Coordinates of C-alpha atoms in Angstrom, one line a residue:
Chain U
X286 CA -25.7 11.4 15.2
X287 CA -23.5 8.2 15.9
X288 CA -20.0 7.8 14.5
X289 CA -18.0 4.8 12.9
X290 CA -15.1 3.1 14.6
X291 CA -12.8 5.2 12.2
X292 CA -14.5 8.5 13.3
X293 CA -14.1 7.8 17.0
X294 CA -10.3 6.7 16.7
X295 CA -9.7 9.9 14.6
X296 CA -11.7 12.2 17.0
X297 CA -9.9 10.6 20.3
X298 CA -6.5 11.2 18.7
X299 CA -7.4 14.8 17.6
X300 CA -8.5 15.5 21.2
X301 CA -12.2 16.2 19.9
X302 CA -15.4 14.7 21.0
X303 CA -16.5 14.0 17.7
X304 CA -15.5 14.4 14.0
X305 CA -17.4 14.2 10.8
X306 CA -16.2 12.9 7.3
X307 CA -14.4 15.7 5.5
X308 CA -13.1 17.4 8.6
X309 CA -9.4 18.1 8.4
X310 CA -7.9 17.2 11.7
X311 CA -4.4 17.1 13.2
X312 CA -4.0 13.7 15.2
X313 CA -1.4 12.3 17.6
X314 CA 0.1 9.0 16.3
X315 CA 0.7 5.8 18.3
X316 CA 3.3 4.4 15.6
X317 CA 5.2 5.9 12.8
X318 CA 6.7 3.2 10.4
X319 CA 9.2 3.2 7.4
X320 CA 11.2 0.6 5.5
X321 CA 14.3 0.4 3.4
X322 CA 12.8 1.8 0.5
X323 CA 11.0 4.7 2.0
X324 CA 13.1 5.4 5.0
X325 CA 16.1 6.8 3.3
X326 CA 14.0 9.7 1.8
X327 CA 12.2 10.2 5.3
X328 CA 15.6 10.2 7.0
X329 CA 17.0 12.9 4.6
X330 CA 13.8 15.1 5.1
X331 CA 13.8 14.5 8.8
X332 CA 17.6 16.0 9.0
X333 CA 16.4 18.7 6.8
X334 CA 13.7 19.8 9.3
X335 CA 16.5 20.3 11.6
X336 CA 15.1 18.6 14.9
X337 CA 17.6 16.6 16.9
X338 CA 15.7 13.5 18.0
X339 CA 12.5 11.8 16.9
X340 CA 9.3 12.5 18.9
X341 CA 9.4 9.2 20.9
X342 CA 11.9 6.5 20.3
X343 CA 9.6 3.8 21.1
X344 CA 7.1 5.0 18.4
X345 CA 9.4 5.4 15.5
X346 CA 9.6 1.9 13.7
X347 CA 11.9 0.9 11.1
X348 CA 12.1 -2.4 9.2
X349 CA 14.5 -3.3 6.3
X350 CA 12.2 -5.9 4.7
X351 CA 11.9 -4.9 0.9
X352 CA 15.2 -5.5 -0.5
X353 CA 16.7 -7.1 2.6
X354 CA 18.8 -9.3 3.2
X355 CA 20.6 -6.7 1.1
X356 CA 20.0 -7.8 -2.6
X357 CA 22.9 -5.7 -3.9
X358 CA 25.4 -3.0 -3.2
X359 CA 22.8 -0.1 -3.6
X360 CA 20.3 -1.9 -1.3
X361 CA 22.9 -2.5 1.3
X362 CA 23.6 1.2 1.3
X363 CA 19.9 2.0 1.8
X364 CA 19.6 -0.5 4.6
X365 CA 22.8 0.9 6.2
X366 CA 21.2 4.2 6.3
X367 CA 18.3 2.9 8.6
X368 CA 20.7 1.0 10.6
X369 CA 22.8 4.1 11.4
X370 CA 20.0 6.3 12.0
X371 CA 18.3 3.6 14.3
X372 CA 21.6 3.6 16.2
X373 CA 21.9 7.4 16.6
X374 CA 18.3 7.7 17.6
X375 CA 18.5 4.6 19.8
X376 CA 15.2 3.4 18.3
X377 CA 13.7 0.6 20.3
X378 CA 11.9 -0.8 17.4
X379 CA 14.4 -1.3 14.7
X380 CA 14.3 -4.8 13.4
X381 CA 17.5 -6.2 12.0
X382 CA 17.7 -9.2 9.5
X383 CA 17.6 -12.1 11.8
X384 CA 14.9 -10.4 13.9
X385 CA 12.8 -9.0 11.4
X386 CA 10.0 -9.9 9.3
X387 CA 7.7 -8.1 6.7
X388 CA 6.6 -5.1 8.5
X389 CA 2.8 -5.7 8.4
X390 CA 3.0 -9.2 9.6
X391 CA 5.7 -8.4 12.1
X392 CA 4.1 -5.2 14.0
X393 CA 1.0 -7.1 14.9
X394 CA 2.8 -10.1 16.0
X395 CA 5.2 -8.1 18.1
X396 CA 2.1 -6.2 19.9
X397 CA 3.3 -3.0 18.7
X398 CA -0.1 -2.5 17.1
X399 CA -3.2 -2.4 19.3
X400 CA -6.9 -2.0 18.8
X401 CA -7.9 1.9 18.8
X402 CA -4.3 3.0 17.7
X403 CA -3.8 5.6 15.0
X404 CA -0.7 4.8 12.9
X405 CA 0.8 5.9 9.7
X406 CA 3.6 4.1 7.7
X407 CA 5.6 4.9 4.7
X408 CA 4.2 1.9 3.0
X409 CA 0.9 1.6 1.2
X410 CA -0.2 -1.6 2.9
X411 CA 0.0 0.0 6.4
X412 CA -3.7 -0.3 6.2
X413 CA -3.3 -3.9 7.4
X414 CA -3.7 -3.0 11.1
X415 CA -7.3 -2.3 10.5
X416 CA -7.6 -6.0 11.1
X417 CA -7.2 -5.3 14.8
X418 CA -9.5 -2.4 15.0
X419 CA -6.7 0.3 14.5
X420 CA -6.8 3.2 12.1
X421 CA -3.7 3.0 10.0
X422 CA -2.9 4.3 6.6
X423 CA 0.0 4.6 4.1
X424 CA 1.6 7.8 3.5
X425 CA 4.8 9.0 1.7
X426 CA 8.3 9.5 3.0
X427 CA 8.0 13.2 3.6
X428 CA 4.8 12.8 5.5
X429 CA 6.6 10.3 7.8
X430 CA 9.7 12.5 8.4
X431 CA 7.2 15.3 9.7
X432 CA 5.5 12.7 11.8
X433 CA 8.8 11.4 13.1
X434 CA 9.6 14.9 14.3
X435 CA 6.3 15.9 15.6
X436 CA 4.5 12.7 16.4
X437 CA 1.6 14.2 14.6
X438 CA -0.1 14.3 11.1
X439 CA -2.9 15.9 9.5
X440 CA -5.5 14.2 7.5
X441 CA -9.0 14.5 6.2
X442 CA -11.6 12.2 8.2
X443 CA -12.6 9.7 5.5
X444 CA -16.3 8.9 5.0
X445 CA -16.9 5.1 5.3
X446 CA -18.4 2.3 3.3
X447 CA -19.7 -0.7 5.1
X448 CA -19.3 -4.2 3.6
X449 CA -21.4 -6.9 5.4
X450 CA -20.4 -10.6 4.7
X451 CA -23.4 -12.8 5.7
X452 CA -23.4 -16.7 5.7
X453 CA -20.8 -19.4 5.8
X454 CA -17.5 -19.4 4.0
X455 CA -17.0 -22.2 1.3
X456 CA -14.1 -24.7 1.6
X457 CA -10.7 -22.9 0.8
X458 CA -12.2 -19.4 0.9
X459 CA -10.3 -17.1 3.2
X460 CA -9.9 -13.3 4.0
X461 CA -7.9 -13.0 0.7
X462 CA -10.9 -14.3 -1.4
X463 CA -13.3 -12.0 0.2
X464 CA -11.1 -8.9 -0.3
X465 CA -10.2 -9.9 -4.0
X466 CA -14.2 -10.4 -4.5
X467 CA -14.8 -6.9 -3.0
X468 CA -12.2 -5.2 -5.2
X469 CA -13.7 -7.2 -8.2
X470 CA -17.1 -5.7 -7.3
X471 CA -16.1 -2.0 -6.5
X472 CA -13.1 -1.5 -8.7
X473 CA -9.6 -0.3 -8.1
X474 CA -10.9 3.0 -7.1
X475 CA -14.1 2.0 -5.6
X476 CA -13.2 3.0 -2.0
X477 CA -11.1 6.0 -3.0
X478 CA -10.3 8.1 0.1
X479 CA -12.7 6.3 2.1
X480 CA -12.4 3.8 5.2
X481 CA -13.6 0.3 4.1
X482 CA -15.4 -1.3 7.3
X483 CA -15.8 -5.0 7.1
X484 CA -18.5 -6.7 9.2
X485 CA -21.0 -9.6 9.4
X486 CA -21.0 -13.4 10.7
X487 CA -18.4 -14.3 7.8
X488 CA -16.0 -11.6 9.2
X489 CA -16.5 -12.8 12.9
X490 CA -15.8 -16.3 11.6
X491 CA -12.4 -15.3 10.2
X492 CA -9.2 -15.7 12.0
X493 CA -7.0 -12.9 12.9
X494 CA -4.6 -13.8 10.1
X495 CA -7.7 -13.7 7.6
X496 CA -8.6 -10.1 8.9
X497 CA -5.3 -8.8 8.7
X498 CA -5.1 -10.2 4.8
X499 CA -8.4 -8.4 4.1
X500 CA -7.6 -4.9 5.6
X501 CA -4.1 -5.2 4.0
X502 CA -5.7 -4.9 0.6
X503 CA -8.0 -2.2 1.3
X504 CA -5.5 0.0 -0.6
X505 CA -6.1 -1.9 -3.7
X506 CA -9.6 -0.4 -3.8
X507 CA -8.2 3.1 -3.4
X508 CA -9.1 2.9 0.4
X509 CA -7.6 5.1 2.9
X510 CA -7.9 2.4 5.6
X511 CA -9.8 -0.9 6.2
X512 CA -11.0 -1.9 9.6
X513 CA -12.8 -4.6 11.5
X514 CA -14.4 -4.1 14.7
X515 CA -12.5 -5.7 17.7
X516 CA -14.1 -8.9 19.2
X517 CA -13.2 -11.6 21.5
X518 CA -10.8 -13.1 18.8
X519 CA -9.0 -9.6 18.8
X520 CA -8.7 -9.4 22.4
X521 CA -7.3 -13.0 22.6
X522 CA -4.8 -12.0 20.0
X523 CA -3.3 -9.0 21.7
X524 CA -3.8 -10.2 25.3
X525 CA -0.4 -11.8 25.6
X526 CA 1.4 -9.5 23.0
X527 CA 0.3 -5.9 24.4
X528 CA 2.7 -3.9 26.6
X529 CA 0.6 -1.0 26.8
X530 CA -3.1 0.2 27.4
X531 CA -5.6 0.4 24.5
X532 CA -9.1 1.4 23.8
X533 CA -11.6 -0.8 21.9
X534 CA -13.9 1.3 19.7
X535 CA -17.1 0.0 18.0
X536 CA -19.2 1.9 15.4
X537 CA -22.6 3.1 16.5
X538 CA -25.6 1.6 15.2
X539 CA -26.8 5.0 13.8
X540 CA -23.4 5.7 12.3
X541 CA -23.4 7.0 8.7
X542 CA -22.0 5.4 5.6
X543 CA -21.8 6.7 2.2
X544 CA -22.7 3.1 0.8
X545 CA -23.6 -0.4 2.4
X546 CA -22.8 -3.5 0.5
X547 CA -24.2 -6.7 1.6
X548 CA -23.0 -10.1 0.3
X549 CA -23.7 -13.8 1.1
X550 CA -20.4 -15.4 1.2
X551 CA -21.9 -18.7 0.3
X552 CA -21.9 -17.3 -3.3
X553 CA -18.2 -16.6 -3.2
X554 CA -15.7 -19.3 -4.5
X555 CA -12.0 -18.9 -4.1
X556 CA -10.9 -15.7 -6.3
X557 CA -8.3 -15.2 -8.9
X558 CA -7.2 -11.6 -10.0
X559 CA -6.1 -11.5 -13.6
X560 CA -3.5 -9.1 -14.9
X561 CA -2.9 -6.2 -14.5
X562 CA -5.2 -5.0 -11.7
X563 CA -6.4 -6.6 -8.5
X564 CA -9.9 -5.7 -9.6
X565 CA -9.9 -8.2 -12.5
X566 CA -11.2 -10.9 -10.1
X567 CA -13.0 -14.0 -10.9
X568 CA -14.2 -17.1 -9.4
X569 CA -11.9 -20.1 -9.9
X570 CA -14.5 -22.0 -12.1
X571 CA -14.3 -19.2 -14.5
X572 CA -10.5 -19.3 -15.0
X573 CA -9.9 -21.6 -17.9
X574 CA -6.6 -23.0 -18.8
X575 CA -3.6 -20.8 -17.5
X576 CA -0.3 -22.5 -17.5
X577 CA 2.1 -21.0 -14.9
X578 CA 6.0 -20.8 -14.5
X579 CA 6.2 -19.7 -10.7
X580 CA 4.1 -19.7 -7.6
X581 CA 5.0 -17.4 -4.6
X582 CA 3.3 -18.0 -1.2
X583 CA 4.2 -15.1 1.1
X584 CA 4.0 -11.4 1.4
X585 CA 2.3 -9.1 3.9
X586 CA -1.0 -10.3 2.5
X587 CA -0.5 -13.9 2.9
X588 CA 2.8 -15.0 4.6
X589 CA 1.2 -15.7 8.0
X590 CA 1.1 -19.0 9.7
X591 CA -2.4 -19.9 8.7
X592 CA -1.4 -19.3 5.2
X593 CA 1.5 -21.7 5.5
X594 CA -0.6 -24.3 7.2
X595 CA -3.2 -24.0 4.3
X596 CA -0.4 -24.5 1.7
X597 CA 1.2 -27.3 3.5
X598 CA -2.0 -29.2 3.9
X599 CA -2.4 -29.2 0.1
X600 CA 1.3 -29.7 -0.5
X601 CA 1.7 -32.5 2.0
X602 CA 2.8 -35.9 0.1
X603 CA 2.6 -34.2 -3.3
X604 CA 5.3 -32.5 -5.5
X605 CA 5.5 -29.2 -7.3
X606 CA 5.2 -29.6 -11.1
X607 CA 8.6 -29.8 -12.7
X608 CA 7.9 -26.6 -14.8
X609 CA 7.1 -24.5 -11.8
X610 CA 9.3 -22.8 -9.3
X611 CA 7.3 -22.7 -6.1
X612 CA 8.7 -20.3 -3.6
X613 CA 7.5 -20.0 0.1
X614 CA 8.3 -17.0 2.1
X615 CA 7.3 -17.1 5.9
X616 CA 6.6 -13.4 6.7
X617 CA 8.5 -13.2 10.0
X618 CA 11.0 -15.1 11.9
X619 CA 8.6 -16.3 14.4
X620 CA 6.4 -17.6 11.6
X621 CA 9.4 -19.3 10.3
X622 CA 10.3 -20.8 13.6
X623 CA 6.7 -21.9 14.2
X624 CA 6.4 -23.5 10.6
X625 CA 9.4 -25.4 11.3
X626 CA 8.3 -26.9 14.7
X627 CA 4.9 -27.7 13.0
X628 CA 6.8 -29.7 10.3
X629 CA 5.5 -27.3 7.6
X630 CA 8.9 -26.5 6.2
X631 CA 9.6 -30.1 5.9
X632 CA 6.4 -30.5 3.7
X633 CA 7.4 -27.8 1.6
X634 CA 10.8 -28.9 1.1
X635 CA 9.7 -32.5 0.3
X636 CA 7.3 -31.1 -2.2
X637 CA 10.3 -29.5 -4.0
X638 CA 9.4 -25.9 -3.0
X639 CA 11.9 -23.4 -2.1
X640 CA 11.8 -21.9 1.4
X641 CA 13.0 -18.4 1.9
X642 CA 14.0 -16.0 4.8
X643 CA 11.5 -13.4 5.4
X644 CA 11.4 -10.6 2.8
X645 CA 9.0 -8.8 0.7
X646 CA 11.4 -9.7 -2.1
X647 CA 9.4 -10.9 -5.3
X648 CA 6.1 -9.2 -4.4
X649 CA 7.5 -5.9 -5.8
X650 CA 9.9 -7.3 -8.3
X651 CA 13.0 -6.8 -5.8
X652 CA 14.7 -10.1 -5.6
X653 CA 14.0 -13.8 -4.7
X654 CA 12.0 -14.9 -7.8
X655 CA 11.9 -12.2 -10.4
X656 CA 10.1 -13.2 -13.7
X657 CA 11.6 -13.2 -17.3
X658 CA 9.9 -11.7 -20.4
X659 CA 6.9 -13.9 -20.9
X660 CA 6.7 -15.7 -17.8
X661 CA 3.6 -16.0 -15.5
X662 CA 3.3 -16.3 -11.9
X663 CA 0.4 -17.0 -9.5
X664 CA 1.0 -15.2 -6.2
X665 CA -0.7 -14.8 -2.9
X666 CA 0.7 -11.2 -3.0
X667 CA -1.2 -8.1 -3.6
X668 CA -0.6 -6.4 -6.8
X669 CA -0.6 -7.8 -10.3
X670 CA 0.4 -4.5 -12.0
X671 CA 2.4 -4.5 -15.4
X672 CA 6.0 -5.5 -14.5
X673 CA 5.1 -5.8 -10.7
X674 CA 7.2 -9.1 -10.3
X675 CA 9.9 -8.4 -12.9
X676 CA 10.0 -8.1 -16.8
X677 CA 7.3 -5.6 -17.9
X678 CA 6.1 -8.4 -20.3
X679 CA 5.6 -10.9 -17.4
X680 CA 2.3 -11.4 -15.7
X681 CA 1.1 -12.0 -12.2
X682 CA -2.1 -13.6 -11.1
X683 CA -3.4 -13.1 -7.5
X684 CA -4.9 -15.9 -5.2
X685 CA -5.2 -17.2 -1.6
X686 CA -2.8 -19.8 -0.4
X687 CA -4.9 -22.9 -1.3
X688 CA -5.4 -22.0 -5.0
X689 CA -1.6 -21.2 -5.1
X690 CA -0.5 -24.5 -3.5
X691 CA -2.8 -26.6 -5.8
X692 CA -1.7 -24.7 -8.8
X693 CA 1.9 -25.1 -8.0
X694 CA 1.2 -29.0 -8.1
X695 CA -0.8 -28.9 -11.3
X696 CA 1.4 -26.5 -13.1
X697 CA -1.7 -24.4 -14.1
X698 CA -4.1 -22.4 -12.0
X699 CA -6.8 -24.9 -10.5
X700 CA -8.8 -25.3 -7.6
X701 CA -7.7 -27.5 -4.5
X702 CA -10.8 -29.6 -5.2
X703 CA -9.5 -30.7 -8.6
X704 CA -6.2 -32.1 -7.5
Chain I
X42 CA 2.6 29.6 -10.6
X43 CA 2.1 29.3 -14.2
X44 CA 3.1 26.2 -16.3
X45 CA 3.1 25.9 -20.2
X46 CA 3.8 22.7 -22.2
X47 CA 2.6 20.1 -24.5
X48 CA 0.4 17.2 -23.4
X49 CA 1.1 13.5 -23.0
X50 CA -2.0 11.5 -22.3
X51 CA -2.4 8.5 -20.4
X52 CA -5.3 6.3 -19.4
X53 CA -7.0 5.3 -16.2
X54 CA -5.2 3.6 -13.1
X55 CA -1.7 4.5 -13.9
X56 CA 0.0 2.7 -11.1
X57 CA 3.2 3.6 -9.3
X58 CA 5.0 0.7 -10.7
X59 CA 4.2 2.2 -14.1
X60 CA 5.5 5.6 -13.1
X61 CA 8.7 4.4 -11.6
X62 CA 9.3 0.5 -11.4
X63 CA 10.5 -0.9 -8.2
X64 CA 13.7 -2.3 -10.0
X65 CA 14.8 1.3 -9.8
X66 CA 14.2 2.0 -6.1
X67 CA 17.6 1.2 -5.0
X68 CA 18.3 4.9 -5.2
X69 CA 16.4 8.0 -3.9
X70 CA 18.4 10.3 -6.4
X71 CA 15.9 12.6 -8.4
X72 CA 18.3 12.8 -11.5
X73 CA 18.6 8.9 -11.5
X74 CA 14.9 8.4 -10.8
X75 CA 13.9 10.8 -13.5
X76 CA 15.6 8.8 -16.2
X77 CA 13.0 6.0 -15.8
X78 CA 9.8 8.1 -15.3
X79 CA 6.8 6.4 -16.9
X80 CA 9.1 3.7 -18.3
X81 CA 6.7 0.8 -18.0
X82 CA 3.8 2.8 -19.5
X83 CA 5.8 4.2 -22.3
X84 CA 9.4 3.0 -22.5
X85 CA 10.5 6.0 -24.7
X86 CA 8.8 8.7 -22.6
X87 CA 11.7 10.6 -21.1
X88 CA 13.4 10.8 -24.6
X89 CA 10.2 12.1 -26.2
X90 CA 9.3 14.9 -23.7
X91 CA 10.5 18.5 -23.4
X92 CA 11.0 20.2 -20.2
X93 CA 7.9 21.8 -18.9
X94 CA 5.5 19.3 -20.9
X95 CA 2.4 18.2 -18.9
X96 CA 0.9 14.9 -18.2
X97 CA -2.9 14.6 -18.7
X98 CA -4.5 11.2 -17.5
X99 CA -7.9 9.6 -16.7
X100 CA -9.1 8.4 -13.3
X101 CA -7.0 7.2 -10.3
X102 CA -3.6 8.4 -11.3
X103 CA -0.8 7.1 -9.0
X104 CA -2.6 4.3 -7.4
X105 CA -0.6 1.6 -5.6
X106 CA 2.6 2.0 -3.6
X107 CA 3.3 4.9 -1.2
X108 CA 6.7 5.4 -3.0
X109 CA 7.4 9.0 -3.0
X110 CA 10.0 8.1 -5.7
X111 CA 6.8 8.4 -8.3
X112 CA 6.4 12.2 -8.0
X113 CA 10.0 12.7 -7.8
X114 CA 10.7 10.8 -11.0
X115 CA 7.9 12.7 -12.9
X116 CA 9.3 16.1 -11.6
X117 CA 13.0 15.2 -12.2
X118 CA 12.0 14.2 -15.7
X119 CA 10.9 17.7 -16.5
X120 CA 7.2 17.4 -16.3
X121 CA 5.6 20.4 -14.8
X122 CA 2.3 19.5 -13.9
X123 CA -0.1 16.6 -13.9
X124 CA -3.7 16.9 -14.6
X125 CA -6.2 14.0 -14.0
X126 CA -9.9 13.2 -13.4
X127 CA -8.8 11.8 -10.1
X128 CA -5.7 10.9 -8.1
X129 CA -5.0 8.0 -5.7
X130 CA -4.8 9.5 -2.3
X131 CA -1.1 8.6 -1.2
X132 CA 0.2 10.1 -4.5
X133 CA -2.0 13.1 -4.2
X134 CA -0.4 13.8 -0.6
X135 CA 3.2 13.1 -2.0
X136 CA 2.9 15.2 -5.1
X137 CA 2.0 18.3 -2.8
X138 CA 4.8 17.5 -0.4
X139 CA 7.4 17.2 -3.1
X140 CA 6.1 20.4 -4.8
X141 CA 4.7 18.7 -8.0
X142 CA 1.5 20.5 -8.9
X143 CA -1.5 18.4 -9.6
X144 CA -4.8 19.4 -10.6
X145 CA -8.1 17.4 -10.6
X146 CA -10.5 18.3 -13.6
X147 CA -12.5 15.7 -15.5
X148 CA -13.6 18.3 -18.2
X149 CA -10.0 19.5 -19.1
X150 CA -9.0 15.8 -19.3
X151 CA -11.9 15.2 -21.8
X152 CA -11.2 18.3 -23.7
X153 CA -7.5 18.1 -24.2
X154 CA -5.8 15.8 -26.7
X155 CA -2.2 14.4 -26.7
X156 CA 0.1 17.1 -28.3
X157 CA -2.1 20.0 -27.5
X158 CA -0.3 23.1 -25.9
X159 CA -1.7 23.8 -22.6
X160 CA -1.3 26.6 -20.0
X161 CA -2.0 25.8 -16.3
X162 CA -2.3 28.4 -13.5
X163 CA -2.3 26.7 -10.1
X164 CA -3.2 29.6 -8.0
X165 CA -6.5 30.3 -10.0
X166 CA -6.8 26.5 -10.7
X167 CA -7.2 27.3 -14.4
X168 CA -6.2 25.2 -17.2
X169 CA -6.1 26.8 -20.8
X170 CA -5.9 24.5 -24.0
X171 CA -4.1 27.0 -26.1
X172 CA -4.5 24.8 -29.1
X173 CA -8.2 25.1 -29.0
X174 CA -8.7 28.2 -26.9
X175 CA -11.0 26.5 -24.3
X176 CA -10.6 27.2 -20.5
X177 CA -11.3 24.6 -17.7
X178 CA -11.6 25.1 -14.1
X179 CA -9.9 22.6 -11.8
X180 CA -10.9 22.0 -8.2
X181 CA -9.0 24.5 -6.1
X182 CA -6.8 23.5 -3.1
X183 CA -8.2 23.6 0.3
X184 CA -6.9 26.4 2.4
X185 CA -4.9 23.9 4.5
X186 CA -3.0 22.5 1.6
X187 CA -2.6 26.1 0.1
X188 CA -0.7 26.9 3.3
X189 CA 1.6 23.9 3.1
X190 CA 2.3 25.0 -0.6
X191 CA 3.0 28.6 0.2
X192 CA 5.6 27.6 2.7
X193 CA 7.2 25.8 0.0
X194 CA 6.2 22.2 0.8
X195 CA 5.8 20.2 4.0
X196 CA 9.2 20.1 5.1
X197 CA 9.5 23.9 5.3
X198 CA 6.1 23.9 6.8
X199 CA 7.2 21.7 9.6
X200 CA 10.6 23.6 10.0
X201 CA 8.5 26.7 10.7
X202 CA 6.1 24.9 13.1
X203 CA 9.0 23.5 15.0
X204 CA 10.8 26.9 15.3
X205 CA 7.5 28.5 16.7
X206 CA 7.0 25.7 19.1
X207 CA 10.5 25.9 20.5
X208 CA 10.8 29.8 20.6

């Protein structure tokens, strides 16, 4: 019987010829990640284990990105714990403010994530790296502490669901819209414990940025991971970034899936997820009149260069509505620099948008754009849970960058087609 | 282990932001996190519960973030055990690693009402509704997980493993 790309990666990292869904395996890890919210607990637990050094100083990555640059004294103390630990352990891949970015945009950009890798991170959106054909999944701090000590983790081999996207994408439809549509169809636990494998001609047509956005939100359907088989675009992306060998895996034709969904993307328009679950997705033409107070364009889902280019294309020569605060957050220093060179930042500023240094910030209600009671935001982020961006009685709607930029101008949620 | 307490019921998709909002993630101190457990689902939750009480919820409990602060907050608030129809996978692992007993039993969730007194036996996977007298069977842990629990959680398990490797 054939294997899926996920099963092949896990078998290789478990030192086995083959694995099947449901097998409990112990796998060797290529990278172990944590951030300023999750690393403090991981560091405490690591010290509790009693080993002196991390298993490999090149493979333990720490990124202060959630409440960084330090939003207050408590957050400063948490970031300091990472800094001190990174120094003690001489970690190669600790990314300080000024060098950092949102972890899931930063790691692929820096060539730290490669096709065929097995990666765990103490952040639920670690599943992003499936966009490069890697197996990656989020875990808690204690699992990360154990992995920092041993370079290994145990997990259950997930069964896979295959999502086939046929046809050509409509204007303004991106990877974000495809994943919101998918979650809308299967629900927030529709892929619980499973790997979500995305394929089809519309996926081949997506940029790497779009693929990373899609896999990023696999967790919002309960998925253990999201994955897209590497192709020439993937290899071109990693060519100049990789500093080590990697293996390209592909699913066999006779691999087994618990379910196969097949959709024609010409039926999919830009998607909006209504409060308070990402599964409350609907097409832009079914949205109605929703007035907004804030727009956020950024996050590990949609803070990449392609997202900023799309937003700038729409904001160019226009102005953000006077009743809207529009906050643009390039996800990494490199994206920020590139946006500056391309003149995107100037377009944002002339449009009266605020541009911030990289941070997860408002996405999780941390800082840099918290909502007051009763306020409503449209965001390119990944979660619209109760109180996610601030007051428990505020609301978050989710969309891709095109609808977000158009809505910032209109002061209500609209399609770029209707500007 | 046996736990006994009154039941607090919640619906489906109780996410980690409801369990412990990000505004409290500036610390990992269990006592501090415990003060805010379930705050955005029920603002008065921690004032109403008694030590040992039990949470019973519908599907997909703990969906969302990987924050281990979620099981830490629930445990520190005094909740002894969580039973749900299903759990989100990162929360499931975190709860085991933190030593917060969690049991999956759709029948028990349907058969238990808010305020019922319930006894949970984690070894047998047995959930008894003392108010109605009905007994429900939860899915038992696989052997692999039981081993981690027997060692007292993941850290003790790894400590033991590291000791064996170096000796």
